[in-house]
mmCIF file with all atom_site columns, C-alpha atoms and ligand atoms in Angstrom:
data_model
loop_
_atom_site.group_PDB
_atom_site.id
_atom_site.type_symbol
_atom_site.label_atom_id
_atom_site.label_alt_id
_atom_site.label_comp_id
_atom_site.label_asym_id
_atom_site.label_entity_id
_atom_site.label_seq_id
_atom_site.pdbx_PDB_ins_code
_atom_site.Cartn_x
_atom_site.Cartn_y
_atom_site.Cartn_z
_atom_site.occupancy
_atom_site.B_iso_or_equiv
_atom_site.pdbx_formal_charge
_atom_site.auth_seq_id
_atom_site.auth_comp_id
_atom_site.auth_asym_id
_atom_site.auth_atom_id
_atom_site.pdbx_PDB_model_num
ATOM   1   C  CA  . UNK A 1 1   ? 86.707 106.754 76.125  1.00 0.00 ? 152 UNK A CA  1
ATOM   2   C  CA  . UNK A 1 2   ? 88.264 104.663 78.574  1.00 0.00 ? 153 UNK A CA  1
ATOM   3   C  CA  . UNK A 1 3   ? 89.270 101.330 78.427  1.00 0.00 ? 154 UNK A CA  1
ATOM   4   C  CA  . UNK A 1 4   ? 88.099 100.166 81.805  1.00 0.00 ? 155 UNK A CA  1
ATOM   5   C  CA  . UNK A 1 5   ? 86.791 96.486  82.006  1.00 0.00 ? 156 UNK A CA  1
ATOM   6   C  CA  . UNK A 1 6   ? 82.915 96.636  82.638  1.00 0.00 ? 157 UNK A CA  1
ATOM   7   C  CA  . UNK A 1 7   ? 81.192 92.906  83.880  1.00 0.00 ? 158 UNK A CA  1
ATOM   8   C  CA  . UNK A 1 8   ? 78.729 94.393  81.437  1.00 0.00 ? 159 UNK A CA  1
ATOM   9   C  CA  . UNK A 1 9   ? 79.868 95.290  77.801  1.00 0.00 ? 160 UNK A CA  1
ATOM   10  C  CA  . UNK A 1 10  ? 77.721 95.258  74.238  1.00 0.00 ? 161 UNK A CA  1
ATOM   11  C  CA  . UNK A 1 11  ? 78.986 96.453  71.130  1.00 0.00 ? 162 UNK A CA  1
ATOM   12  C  CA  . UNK A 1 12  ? 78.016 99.639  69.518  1.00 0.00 ? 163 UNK A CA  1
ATOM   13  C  CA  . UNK A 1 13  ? 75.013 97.789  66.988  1.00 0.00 ? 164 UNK A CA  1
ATOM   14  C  CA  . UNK A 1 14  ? 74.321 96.498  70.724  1.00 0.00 ? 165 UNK A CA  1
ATOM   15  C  CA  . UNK A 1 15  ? 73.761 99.253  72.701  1.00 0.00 ? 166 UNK A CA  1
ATOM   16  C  CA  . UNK A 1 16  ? 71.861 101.215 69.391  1.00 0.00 ? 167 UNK A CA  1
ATOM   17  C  CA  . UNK A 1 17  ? 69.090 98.025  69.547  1.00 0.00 ? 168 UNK A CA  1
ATOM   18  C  CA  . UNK A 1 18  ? 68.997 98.271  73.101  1.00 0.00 ? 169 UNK A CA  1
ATOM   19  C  CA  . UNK A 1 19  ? 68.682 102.306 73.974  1.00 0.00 ? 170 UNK A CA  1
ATOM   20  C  CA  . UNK A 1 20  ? 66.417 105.081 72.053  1.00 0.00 ? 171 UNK A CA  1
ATOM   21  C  CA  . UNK A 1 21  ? 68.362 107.458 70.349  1.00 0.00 ? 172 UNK A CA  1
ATOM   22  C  CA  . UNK A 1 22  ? 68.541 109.977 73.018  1.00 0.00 ? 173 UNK A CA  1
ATOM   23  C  CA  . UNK A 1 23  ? 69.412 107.574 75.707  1.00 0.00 ? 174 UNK A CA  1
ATOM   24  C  CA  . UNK A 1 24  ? 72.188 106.793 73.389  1.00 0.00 ? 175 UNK A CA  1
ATOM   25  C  CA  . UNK A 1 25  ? 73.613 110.099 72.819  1.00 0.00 ? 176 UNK A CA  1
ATOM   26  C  CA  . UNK A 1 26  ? 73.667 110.436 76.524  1.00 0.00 ? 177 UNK A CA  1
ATOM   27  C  CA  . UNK A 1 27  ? 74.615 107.233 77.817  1.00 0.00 ? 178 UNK A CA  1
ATOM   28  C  CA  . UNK A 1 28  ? 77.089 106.175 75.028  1.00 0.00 ? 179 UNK A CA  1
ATOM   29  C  CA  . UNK A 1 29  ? 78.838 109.659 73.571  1.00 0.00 ? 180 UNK A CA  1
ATOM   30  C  CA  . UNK A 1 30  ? 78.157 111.569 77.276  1.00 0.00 ? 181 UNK A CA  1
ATOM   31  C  CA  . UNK A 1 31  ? 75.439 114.014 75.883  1.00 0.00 ? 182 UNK A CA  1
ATOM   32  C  CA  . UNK A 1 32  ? 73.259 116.000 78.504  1.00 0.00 ? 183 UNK A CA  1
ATOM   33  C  CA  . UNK A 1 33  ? 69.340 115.795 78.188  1.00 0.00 ? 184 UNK A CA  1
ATOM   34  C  CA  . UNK A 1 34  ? 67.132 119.171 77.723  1.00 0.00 ? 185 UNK A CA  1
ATOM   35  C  CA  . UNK A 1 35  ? 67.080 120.079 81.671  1.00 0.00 ? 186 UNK A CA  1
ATOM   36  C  CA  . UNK A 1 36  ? 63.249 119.395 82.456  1.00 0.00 ? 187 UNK A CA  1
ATOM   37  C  CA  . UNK A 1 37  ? 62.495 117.447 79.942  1.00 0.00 ? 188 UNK A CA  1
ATOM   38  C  CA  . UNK A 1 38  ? 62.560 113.997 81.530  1.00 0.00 ? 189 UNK A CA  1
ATOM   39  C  CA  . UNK A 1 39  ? 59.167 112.742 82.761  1.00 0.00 ? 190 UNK A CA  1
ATOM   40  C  CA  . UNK A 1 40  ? 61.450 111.202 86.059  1.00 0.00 ? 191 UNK A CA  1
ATOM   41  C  CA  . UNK A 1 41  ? 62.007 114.317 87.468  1.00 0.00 ? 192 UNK A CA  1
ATOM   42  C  CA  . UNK A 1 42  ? 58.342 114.207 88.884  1.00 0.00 ? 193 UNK A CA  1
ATOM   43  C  CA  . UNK A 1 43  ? 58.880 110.893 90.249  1.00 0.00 ? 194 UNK A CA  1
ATOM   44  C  CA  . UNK A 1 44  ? 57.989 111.372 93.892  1.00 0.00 ? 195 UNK A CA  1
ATOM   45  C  CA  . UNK A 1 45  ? 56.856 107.762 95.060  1.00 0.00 ? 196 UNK A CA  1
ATOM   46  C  CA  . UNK A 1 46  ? 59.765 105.705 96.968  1.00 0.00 ? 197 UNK A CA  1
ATOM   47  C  CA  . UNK A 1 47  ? 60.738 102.913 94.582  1.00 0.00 ? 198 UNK A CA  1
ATOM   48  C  CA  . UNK A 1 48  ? 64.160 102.317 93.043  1.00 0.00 ? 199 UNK A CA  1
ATOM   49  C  CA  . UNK A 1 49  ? 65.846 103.763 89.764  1.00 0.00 ? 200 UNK A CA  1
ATOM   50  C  CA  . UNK A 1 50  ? 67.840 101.438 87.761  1.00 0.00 ? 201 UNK A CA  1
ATOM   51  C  CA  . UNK A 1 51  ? 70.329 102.082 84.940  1.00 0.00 ? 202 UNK A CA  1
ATOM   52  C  CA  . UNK A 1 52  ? 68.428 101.234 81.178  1.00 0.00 ? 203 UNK A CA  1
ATOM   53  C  CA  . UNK A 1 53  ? 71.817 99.836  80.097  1.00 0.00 ? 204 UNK A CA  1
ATOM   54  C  CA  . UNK A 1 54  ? 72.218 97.202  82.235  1.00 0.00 ? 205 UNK A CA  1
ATOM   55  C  CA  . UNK A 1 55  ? 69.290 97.091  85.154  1.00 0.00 ? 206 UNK A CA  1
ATOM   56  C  CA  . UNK A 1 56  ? 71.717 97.333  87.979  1.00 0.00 ? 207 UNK A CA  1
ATOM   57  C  CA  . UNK A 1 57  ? 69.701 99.858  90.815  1.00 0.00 ? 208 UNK A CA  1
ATOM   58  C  CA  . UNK A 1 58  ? 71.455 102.937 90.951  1.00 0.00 ? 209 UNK A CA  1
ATOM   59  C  CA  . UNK A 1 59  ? 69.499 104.992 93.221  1.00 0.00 ? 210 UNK A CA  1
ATOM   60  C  CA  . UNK A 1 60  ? 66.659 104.650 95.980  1.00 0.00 ? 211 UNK A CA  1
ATOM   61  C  CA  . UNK A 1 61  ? 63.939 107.503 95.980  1.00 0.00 ? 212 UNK A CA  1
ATOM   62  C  CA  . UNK A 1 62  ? 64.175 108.284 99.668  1.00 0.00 ? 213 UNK A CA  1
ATOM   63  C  CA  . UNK A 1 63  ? 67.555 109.766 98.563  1.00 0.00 ? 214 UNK A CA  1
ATOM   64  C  CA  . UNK A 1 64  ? 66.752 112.070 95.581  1.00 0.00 ? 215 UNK A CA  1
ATOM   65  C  CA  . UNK A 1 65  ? 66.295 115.914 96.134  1.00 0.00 ? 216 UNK A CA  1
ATOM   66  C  CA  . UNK A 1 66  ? 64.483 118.567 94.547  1.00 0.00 ? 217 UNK A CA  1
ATOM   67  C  CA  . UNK A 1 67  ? 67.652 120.207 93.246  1.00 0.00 ? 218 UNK A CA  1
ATOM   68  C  CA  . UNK A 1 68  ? 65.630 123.059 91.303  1.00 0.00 ? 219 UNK A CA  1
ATOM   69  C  CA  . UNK A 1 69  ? 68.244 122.385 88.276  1.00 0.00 ? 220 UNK A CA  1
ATOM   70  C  CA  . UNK A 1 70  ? 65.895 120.863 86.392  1.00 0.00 ? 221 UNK A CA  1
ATOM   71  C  CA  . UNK A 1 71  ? 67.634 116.970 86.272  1.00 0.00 ? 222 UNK A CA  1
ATOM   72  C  CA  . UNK A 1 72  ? 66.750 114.653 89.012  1.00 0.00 ? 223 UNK A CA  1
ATOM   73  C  CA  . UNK A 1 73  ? 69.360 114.638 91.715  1.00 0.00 ? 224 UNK A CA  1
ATOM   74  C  CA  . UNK A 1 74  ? 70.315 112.524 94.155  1.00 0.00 ? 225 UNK A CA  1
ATOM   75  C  CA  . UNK A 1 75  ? 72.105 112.926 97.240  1.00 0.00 ? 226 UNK A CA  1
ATOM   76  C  CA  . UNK A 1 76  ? 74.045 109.664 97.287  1.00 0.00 ? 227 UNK A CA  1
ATOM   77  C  CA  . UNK A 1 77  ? 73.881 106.429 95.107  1.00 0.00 ? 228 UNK A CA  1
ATOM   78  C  CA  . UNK A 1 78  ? 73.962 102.591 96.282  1.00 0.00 ? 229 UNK A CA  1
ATOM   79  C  CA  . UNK A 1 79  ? 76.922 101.674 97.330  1.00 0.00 ? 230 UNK A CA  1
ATOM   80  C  CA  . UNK A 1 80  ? 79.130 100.714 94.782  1.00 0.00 ? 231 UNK A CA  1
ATOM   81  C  CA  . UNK A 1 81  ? 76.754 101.518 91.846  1.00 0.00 ? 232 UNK A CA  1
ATOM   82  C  CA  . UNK A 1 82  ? 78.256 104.358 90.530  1.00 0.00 ? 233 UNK A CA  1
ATOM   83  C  CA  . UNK A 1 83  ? 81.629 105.095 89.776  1.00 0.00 ? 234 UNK A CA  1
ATOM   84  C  CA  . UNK A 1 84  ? 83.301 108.442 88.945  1.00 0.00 ? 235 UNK A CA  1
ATOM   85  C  CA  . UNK A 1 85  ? 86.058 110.157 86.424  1.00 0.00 ? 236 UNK A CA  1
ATOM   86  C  CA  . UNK A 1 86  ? 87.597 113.677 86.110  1.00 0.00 ? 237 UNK A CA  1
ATOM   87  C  CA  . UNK A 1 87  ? 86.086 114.777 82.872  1.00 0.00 ? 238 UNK A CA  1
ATOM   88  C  CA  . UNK A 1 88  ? 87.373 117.816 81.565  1.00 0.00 ? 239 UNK A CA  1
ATOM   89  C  CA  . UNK A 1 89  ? 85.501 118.516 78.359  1.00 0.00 ? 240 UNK A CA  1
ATOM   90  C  CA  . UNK A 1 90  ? 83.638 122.348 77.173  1.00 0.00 ? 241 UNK A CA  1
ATOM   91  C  CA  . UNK A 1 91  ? 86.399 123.712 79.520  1.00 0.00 ? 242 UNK A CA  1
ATOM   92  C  CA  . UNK A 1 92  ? 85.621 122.770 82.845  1.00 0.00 ? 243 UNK A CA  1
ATOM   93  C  CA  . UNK A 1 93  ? 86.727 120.592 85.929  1.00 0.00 ? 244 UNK A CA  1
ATOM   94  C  CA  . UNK A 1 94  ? 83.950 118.430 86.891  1.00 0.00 ? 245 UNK A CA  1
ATOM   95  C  CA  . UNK A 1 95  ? 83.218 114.941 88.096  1.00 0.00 ? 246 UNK A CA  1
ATOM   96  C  CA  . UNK A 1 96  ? 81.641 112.602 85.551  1.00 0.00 ? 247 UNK A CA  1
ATOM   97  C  CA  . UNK A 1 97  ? 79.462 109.637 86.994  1.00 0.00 ? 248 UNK A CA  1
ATOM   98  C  CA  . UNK A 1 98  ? 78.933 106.574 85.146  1.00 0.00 ? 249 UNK A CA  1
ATOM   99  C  CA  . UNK A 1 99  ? 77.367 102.793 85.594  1.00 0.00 ? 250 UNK A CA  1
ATOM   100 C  CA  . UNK A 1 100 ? 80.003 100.594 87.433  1.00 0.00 ? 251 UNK A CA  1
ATOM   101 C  CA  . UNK A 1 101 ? 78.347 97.715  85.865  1.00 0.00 ? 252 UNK A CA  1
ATOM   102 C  CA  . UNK A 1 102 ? 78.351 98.581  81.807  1.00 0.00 ? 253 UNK A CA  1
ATOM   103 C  CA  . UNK A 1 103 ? 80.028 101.673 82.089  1.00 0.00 ? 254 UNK A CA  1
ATOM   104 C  CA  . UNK A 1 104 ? 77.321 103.590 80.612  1.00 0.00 ? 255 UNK A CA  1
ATOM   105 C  CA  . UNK A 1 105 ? 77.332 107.607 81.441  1.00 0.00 ? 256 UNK A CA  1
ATOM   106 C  CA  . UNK A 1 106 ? 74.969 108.691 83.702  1.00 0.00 ? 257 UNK A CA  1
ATOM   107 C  CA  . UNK A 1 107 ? 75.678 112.518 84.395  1.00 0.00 ? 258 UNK A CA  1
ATOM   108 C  CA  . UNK A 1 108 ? 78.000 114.916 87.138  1.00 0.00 ? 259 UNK A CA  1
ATOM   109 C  CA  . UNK A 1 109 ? 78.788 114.887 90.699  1.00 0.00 ? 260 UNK A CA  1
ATOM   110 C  CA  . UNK A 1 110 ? 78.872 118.910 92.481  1.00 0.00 ? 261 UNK A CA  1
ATOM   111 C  CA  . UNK A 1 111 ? 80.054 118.979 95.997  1.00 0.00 ? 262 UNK A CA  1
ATOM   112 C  CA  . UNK A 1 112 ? 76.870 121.700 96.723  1.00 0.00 ? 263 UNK A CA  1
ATOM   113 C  CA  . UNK A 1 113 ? 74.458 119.007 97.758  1.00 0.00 ? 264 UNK A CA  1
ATOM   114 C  CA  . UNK A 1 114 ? 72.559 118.493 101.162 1.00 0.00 ? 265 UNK A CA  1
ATOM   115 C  CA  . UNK A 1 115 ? 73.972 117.149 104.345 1.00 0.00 ? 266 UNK A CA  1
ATOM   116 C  CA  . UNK A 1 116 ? 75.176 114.349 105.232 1.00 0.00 ? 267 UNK A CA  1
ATOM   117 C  CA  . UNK A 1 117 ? 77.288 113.891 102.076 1.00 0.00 ? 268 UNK A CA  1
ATOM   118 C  CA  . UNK A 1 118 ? 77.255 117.239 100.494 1.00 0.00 ? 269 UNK A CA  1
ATOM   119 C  CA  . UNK A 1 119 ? 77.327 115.279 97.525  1.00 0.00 ? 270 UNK A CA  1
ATOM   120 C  CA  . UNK A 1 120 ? 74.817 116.350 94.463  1.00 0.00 ? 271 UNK A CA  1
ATOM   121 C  CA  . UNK A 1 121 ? 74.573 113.864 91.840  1.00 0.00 ? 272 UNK A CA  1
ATOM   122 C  CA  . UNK A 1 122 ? 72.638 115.061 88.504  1.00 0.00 ? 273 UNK A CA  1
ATOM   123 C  CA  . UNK A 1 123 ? 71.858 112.483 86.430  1.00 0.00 ? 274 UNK A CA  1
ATOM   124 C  CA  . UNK A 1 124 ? 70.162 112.731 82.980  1.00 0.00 ? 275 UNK A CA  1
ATOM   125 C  CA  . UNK A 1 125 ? 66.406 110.992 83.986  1.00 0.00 ? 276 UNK A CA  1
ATOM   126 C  CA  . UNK A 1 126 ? 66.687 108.761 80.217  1.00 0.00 ? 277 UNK A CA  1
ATOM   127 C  CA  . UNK A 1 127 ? 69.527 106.944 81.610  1.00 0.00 ? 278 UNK A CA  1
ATOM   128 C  CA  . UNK A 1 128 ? 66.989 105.454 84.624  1.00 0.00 ? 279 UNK A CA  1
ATOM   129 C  CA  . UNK A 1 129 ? 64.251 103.247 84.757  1.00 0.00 ? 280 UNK A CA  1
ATOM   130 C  CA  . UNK A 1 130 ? 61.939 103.879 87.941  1.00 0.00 ? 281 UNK A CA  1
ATOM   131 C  CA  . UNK A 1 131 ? 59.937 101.237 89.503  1.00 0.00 ? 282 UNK A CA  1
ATOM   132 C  CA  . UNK A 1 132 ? 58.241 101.811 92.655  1.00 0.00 ? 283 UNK A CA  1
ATOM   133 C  CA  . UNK A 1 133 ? 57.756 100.054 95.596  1.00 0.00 ? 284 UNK A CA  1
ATOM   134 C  CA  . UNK A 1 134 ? 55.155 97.008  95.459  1.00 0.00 ? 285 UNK A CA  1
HETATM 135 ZN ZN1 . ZN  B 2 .   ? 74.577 100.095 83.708  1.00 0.00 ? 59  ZN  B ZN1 1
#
């Protein structure tokens, strides 16, 4: 892991109180959720999606996409929400997003998104909260 400075950081009995085991696996030790299997991938009212670790808003619904991949995707997050790292685990190149706030893993960037950024973010649905609009 990285040693990065988060304004939000638990310890490991912390984050295990706070997150169900599979948003753990994900969030904490960068596991990938059964593709389909989150419940926020139907989501189609506008509203927000926050990250469970921390409650910073990550994404606005007006910017996610059906992707077909079976993970929400989004086409851009709010600005400064999300930050990214090379990761180069199982073999491949790819861009790893996580939380800015506590650091917490959230999924991969591909540059094969829609305009205008051409930017697909897939992000495991456990590591969001959705609340729509009022
Ligand atoms: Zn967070």
């Amino acid at each position: 892991m990285d040693t990065h400075a988060y304004p939000v950081t638990r310890t490991d009995a912390e984050w295990r109180a706070r997150l169900t085991p599979e948003q753990y696996a994900v969030m904490r030790n960068h596991g990938t959720e059964r593709p389909g299997s989150c419940a926020l991938l139907y989501e189609k009212r506008a509203g927000t999606f926050f990250c469970v670790g921390c409650d910073q808003p990550l994404f606005e619904s007006k910017l996610k996409f059906e992707s077909g991949t079976g993970w929400p995707s989004f086409n851009d997050p709010l600005p400064g929400s999300v930050e990214n790292t090379v990761d180069r685990s199982y073999g491949m190149v790819r861009t790893e997003c996580h939380c800015s706030r506590c650091g917490s893993h959230l999924g991969h960037v591909f540059e094969d998104g829609p305009p205008p950024t051409g930017l697909r973010y897939c992000i495991n649905g456990v590591a969001l909260r959705f609340e729509p609009l009022a």
